Short mmCIF file of C-alpha atoms in Angstrom, two decimals:
data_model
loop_
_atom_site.label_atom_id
_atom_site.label_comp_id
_atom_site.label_asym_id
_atom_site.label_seq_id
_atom_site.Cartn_x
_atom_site.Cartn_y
_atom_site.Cartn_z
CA UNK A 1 266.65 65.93 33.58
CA UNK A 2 263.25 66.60 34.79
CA UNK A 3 262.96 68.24 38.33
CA UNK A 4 260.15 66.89 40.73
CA UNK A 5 260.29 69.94 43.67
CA UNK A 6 259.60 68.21 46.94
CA UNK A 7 257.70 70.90 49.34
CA UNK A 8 256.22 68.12 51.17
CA UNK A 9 253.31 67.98 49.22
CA UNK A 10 252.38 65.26 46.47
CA UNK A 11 252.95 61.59 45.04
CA UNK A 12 256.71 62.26 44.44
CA UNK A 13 257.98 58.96 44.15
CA UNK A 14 255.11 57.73 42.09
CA UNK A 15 255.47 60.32 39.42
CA UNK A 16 259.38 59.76 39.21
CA UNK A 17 259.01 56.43 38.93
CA UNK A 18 256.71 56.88 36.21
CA UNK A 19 258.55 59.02 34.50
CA UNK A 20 261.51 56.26 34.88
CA UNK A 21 259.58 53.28 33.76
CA UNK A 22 259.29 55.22 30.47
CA UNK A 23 262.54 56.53 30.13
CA UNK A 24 263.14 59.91 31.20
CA UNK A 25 265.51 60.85 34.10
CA UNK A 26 263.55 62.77 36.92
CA UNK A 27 264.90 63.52 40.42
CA UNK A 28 262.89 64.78 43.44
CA UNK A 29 264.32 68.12 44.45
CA UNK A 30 263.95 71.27 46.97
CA UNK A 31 267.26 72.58 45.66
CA UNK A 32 266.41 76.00 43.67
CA UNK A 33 269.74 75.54 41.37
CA UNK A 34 268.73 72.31 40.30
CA UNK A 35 265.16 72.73 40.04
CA UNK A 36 266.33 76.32 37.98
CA UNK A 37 268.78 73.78 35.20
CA UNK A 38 266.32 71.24 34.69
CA UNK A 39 264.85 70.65 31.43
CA UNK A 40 261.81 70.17 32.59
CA UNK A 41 259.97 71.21 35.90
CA UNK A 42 256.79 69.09 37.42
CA UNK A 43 254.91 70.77 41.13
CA UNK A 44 253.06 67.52 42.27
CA UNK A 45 250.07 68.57 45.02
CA UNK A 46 247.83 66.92 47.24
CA UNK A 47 245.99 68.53 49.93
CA UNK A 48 244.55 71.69 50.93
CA UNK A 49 245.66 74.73 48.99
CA UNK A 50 246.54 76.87 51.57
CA UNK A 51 249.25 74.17 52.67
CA UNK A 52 250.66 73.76 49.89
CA UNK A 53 251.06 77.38 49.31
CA UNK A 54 252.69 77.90 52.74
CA UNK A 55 254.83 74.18 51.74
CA UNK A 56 256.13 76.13 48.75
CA UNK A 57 256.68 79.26 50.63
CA UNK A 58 258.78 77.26 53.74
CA UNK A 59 261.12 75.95 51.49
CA UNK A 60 262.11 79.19 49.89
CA UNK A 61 260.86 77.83 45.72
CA UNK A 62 258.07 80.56 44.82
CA UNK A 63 260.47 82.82 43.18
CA UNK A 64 261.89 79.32 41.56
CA UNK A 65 258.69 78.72 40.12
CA UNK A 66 258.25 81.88 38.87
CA UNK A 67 261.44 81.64 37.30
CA UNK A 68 260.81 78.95 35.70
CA UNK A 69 257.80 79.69 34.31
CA UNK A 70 259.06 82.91 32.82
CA UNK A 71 261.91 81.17 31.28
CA UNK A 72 259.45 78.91 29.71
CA UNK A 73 261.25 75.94 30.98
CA UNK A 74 258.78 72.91 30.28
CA UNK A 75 256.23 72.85 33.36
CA UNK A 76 253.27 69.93 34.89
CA UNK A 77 251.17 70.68 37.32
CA UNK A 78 249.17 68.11 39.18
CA UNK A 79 246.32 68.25 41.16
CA UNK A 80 246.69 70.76 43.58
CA UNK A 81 250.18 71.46 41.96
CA UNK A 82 247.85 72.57 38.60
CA UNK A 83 245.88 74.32 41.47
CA UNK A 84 247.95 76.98 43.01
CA UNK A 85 249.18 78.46 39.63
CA UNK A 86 246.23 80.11 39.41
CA UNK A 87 244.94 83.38 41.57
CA UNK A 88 243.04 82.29 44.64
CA UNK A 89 241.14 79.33 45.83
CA UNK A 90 237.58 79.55 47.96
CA UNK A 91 239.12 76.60 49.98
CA UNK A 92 238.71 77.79 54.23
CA UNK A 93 238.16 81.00 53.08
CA UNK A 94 239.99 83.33 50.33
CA UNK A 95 243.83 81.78 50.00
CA UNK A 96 245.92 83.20 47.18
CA UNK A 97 247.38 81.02 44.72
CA UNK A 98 250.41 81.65 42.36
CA UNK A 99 248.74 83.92 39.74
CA UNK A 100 250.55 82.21 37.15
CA UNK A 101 247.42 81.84 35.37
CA UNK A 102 244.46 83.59 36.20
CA UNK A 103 241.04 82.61 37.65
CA UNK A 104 240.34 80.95 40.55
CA UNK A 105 239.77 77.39 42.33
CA UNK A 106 236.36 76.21 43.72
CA UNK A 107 233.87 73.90 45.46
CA UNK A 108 232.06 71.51 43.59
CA UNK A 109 228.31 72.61 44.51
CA UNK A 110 226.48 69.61 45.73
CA UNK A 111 223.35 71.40 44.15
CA UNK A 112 224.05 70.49 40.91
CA UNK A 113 225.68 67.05 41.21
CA UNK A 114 222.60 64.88 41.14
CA UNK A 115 223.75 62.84 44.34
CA UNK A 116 226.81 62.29 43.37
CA UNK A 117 229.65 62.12 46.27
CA UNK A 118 232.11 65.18 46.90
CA UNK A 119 235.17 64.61 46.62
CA UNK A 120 234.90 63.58 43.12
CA UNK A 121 237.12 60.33 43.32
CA UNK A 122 237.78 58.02 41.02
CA UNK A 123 238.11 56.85 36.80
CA UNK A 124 236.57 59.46 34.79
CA UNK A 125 236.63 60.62 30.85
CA UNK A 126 238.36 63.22 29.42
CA UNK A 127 236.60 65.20 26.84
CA UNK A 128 239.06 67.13 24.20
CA UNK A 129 239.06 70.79 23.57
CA UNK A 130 242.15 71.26 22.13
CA UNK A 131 245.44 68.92 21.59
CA UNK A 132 248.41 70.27 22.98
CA UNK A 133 251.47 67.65 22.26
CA UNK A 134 250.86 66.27 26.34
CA UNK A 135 248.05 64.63 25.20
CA UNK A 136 249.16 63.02 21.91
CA UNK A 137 247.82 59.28 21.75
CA UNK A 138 245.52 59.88 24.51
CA UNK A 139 242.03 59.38 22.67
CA UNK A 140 238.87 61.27 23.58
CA UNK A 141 236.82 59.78 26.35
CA UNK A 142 239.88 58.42 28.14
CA UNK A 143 239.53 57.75 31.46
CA UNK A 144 242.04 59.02 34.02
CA UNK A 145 242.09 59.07 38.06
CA UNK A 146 240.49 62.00 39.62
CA UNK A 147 240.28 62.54 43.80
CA UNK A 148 239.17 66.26 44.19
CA UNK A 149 236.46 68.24 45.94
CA UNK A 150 238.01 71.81 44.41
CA UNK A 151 238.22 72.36 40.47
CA UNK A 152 239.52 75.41 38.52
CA UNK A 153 237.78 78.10 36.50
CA UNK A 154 240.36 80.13 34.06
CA UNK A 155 239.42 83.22 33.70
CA UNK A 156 240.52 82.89 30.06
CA UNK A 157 238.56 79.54 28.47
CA UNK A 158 240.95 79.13 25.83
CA UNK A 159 243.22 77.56 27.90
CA UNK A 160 241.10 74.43 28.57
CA UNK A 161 242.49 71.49 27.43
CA UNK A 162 240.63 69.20 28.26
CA UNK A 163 236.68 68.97 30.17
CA UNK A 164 235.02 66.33 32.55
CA UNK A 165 232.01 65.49 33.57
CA UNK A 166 230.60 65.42 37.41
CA UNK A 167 227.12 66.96 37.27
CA UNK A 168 228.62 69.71 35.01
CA UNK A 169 231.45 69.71 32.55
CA UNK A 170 235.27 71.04 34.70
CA UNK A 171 238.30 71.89 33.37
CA UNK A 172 239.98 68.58 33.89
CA UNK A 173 243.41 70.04 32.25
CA UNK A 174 244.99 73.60 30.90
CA UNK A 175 247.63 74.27 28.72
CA UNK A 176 249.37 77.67 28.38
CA UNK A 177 252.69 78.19 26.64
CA UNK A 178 255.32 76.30 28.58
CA UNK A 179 252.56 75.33 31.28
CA UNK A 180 250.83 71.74 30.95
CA UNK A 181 248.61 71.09 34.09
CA UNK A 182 246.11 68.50 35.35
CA UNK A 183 243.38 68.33 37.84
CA UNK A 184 243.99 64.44 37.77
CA UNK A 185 246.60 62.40 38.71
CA UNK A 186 248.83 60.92 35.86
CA UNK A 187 250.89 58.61 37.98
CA UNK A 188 247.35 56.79 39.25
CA UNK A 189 245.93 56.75 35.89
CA UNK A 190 247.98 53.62 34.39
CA UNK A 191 248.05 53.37 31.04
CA UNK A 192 246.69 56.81 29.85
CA UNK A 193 248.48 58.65 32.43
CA UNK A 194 252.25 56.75 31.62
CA UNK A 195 251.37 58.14 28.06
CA UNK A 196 251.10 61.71 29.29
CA UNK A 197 254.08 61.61 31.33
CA UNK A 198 256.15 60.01 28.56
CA UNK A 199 254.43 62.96 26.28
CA UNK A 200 255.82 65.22 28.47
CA UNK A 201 259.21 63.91 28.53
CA UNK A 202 258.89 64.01 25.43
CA UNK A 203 258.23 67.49 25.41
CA UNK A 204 260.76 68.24 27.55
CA UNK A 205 263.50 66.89 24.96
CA UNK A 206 261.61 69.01 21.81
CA UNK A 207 260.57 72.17 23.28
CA UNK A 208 261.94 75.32 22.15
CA UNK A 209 260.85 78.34 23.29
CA UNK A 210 257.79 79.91 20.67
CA UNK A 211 257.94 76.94 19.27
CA UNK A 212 254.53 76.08 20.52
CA UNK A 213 251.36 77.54 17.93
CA UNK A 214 249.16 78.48 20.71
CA UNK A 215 249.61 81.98 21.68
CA UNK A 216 250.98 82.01 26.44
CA UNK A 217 248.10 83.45 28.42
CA UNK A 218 250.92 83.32 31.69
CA UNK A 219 251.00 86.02 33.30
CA UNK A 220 253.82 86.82 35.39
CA UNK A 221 255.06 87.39 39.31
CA UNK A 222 252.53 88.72 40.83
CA UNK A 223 255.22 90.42 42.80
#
């Protein structure tokens, strides 16, 4: 079973029912015990990051994250779910994140996008930088659903996945250890993004811990 955690933040229904269409069991959760047995664990986001921090925090799951990231239980973030695993955010001033992974969320600079519109909203490609198993099938210059004005910058570059474009090239996915996570939105991305959720199922059935060749830059509780 793969645990959705409802905080009251994020497309829930959308990603369980894609996950359903291709065959993988999800439920949409706030209980800690069941989010803590799942095979698989996905933190769905949309809005600011300081409100989803203080969602998380109000329903008592930050330690249950941590958990089950230290466990190395199977874990997708999305959007701002991919968001608050790392330090801080510049969003309405300095807001600290997770520190799962470290680095730190910011503002797409109008300066450098060459008119283009923040937020950044819309189909847009994916460029590859390495291949963990999420993105098997999913070619290079696939297009995927983006609606964003914040992106993230790992402190550690190695765990890029994949790059996009938007007056400069932003980390458009990371993957570290147990931890696959998105700055787009699988469940709006049709095609493409049913392949990554069915990847990670997929995932989710396969993984054993140190199974995976790429070495975890996750840090721990920060606490």
């Amino acid at each position: 079973m793969i645990a959705i955690i409802d905080y009251g933040m994020g497309n829930l229904r959308s990603v369980q029912k894609g996950f359903e269409k291709m065959g993988h069991a999800a439920t949409v959760t706030r209980d800690a015990a069941q989010i803590e047995a799942a095979g698989g664990v996905v933190l769905p986001g949309v809005g600011a990051f300081g409100a989803c921090m203080d969602g998380l925090a109000e329903c008592g799951l930050v330690d249950t994250v941590y958990r089950v990231v230290e466990r190395g239980t199977p874990f997708l973030g999305i959007c701002v779910g991919m968001q608050i695993l790392f330090s801080e955010s510049v969003e309405f001033g300095r807001v600290r994140g997770l520190d799962i992974l470290k680095g730190k969320i910011v503002r797409f600079d109008s300066a450098t996008l060459a008119g283009q519109k923040i937020p950044h909203m819309g189909w847009n490609q994916l460029q590859m930088q390495q291949r963990p198993p999420h993105l098997d099938g999913v070619a290079e210059g696939a297009s995927v659903y983006f609606v964003h004005s914040y992106y993230p910058v790992p402190d550690d570059p190695a765990i890029i996945a994949t790059t996009t474009e938007y007056g400069m090239p932003f980390a458009s996915s990371v993957w570290s250890g147990n931890i696959f996570a998105t700055q787009f939105h699988p469940e709006k991305s049709q095609a493409i993004g049913l392949r990554i959720l069915t990847n990670f199922g997929n995932f989710v059935r396969e993984y054993r811990p140190g199974s995976l060749s790429r070495s975890s830059s996750v840090s721990g509780s920060p606490c």
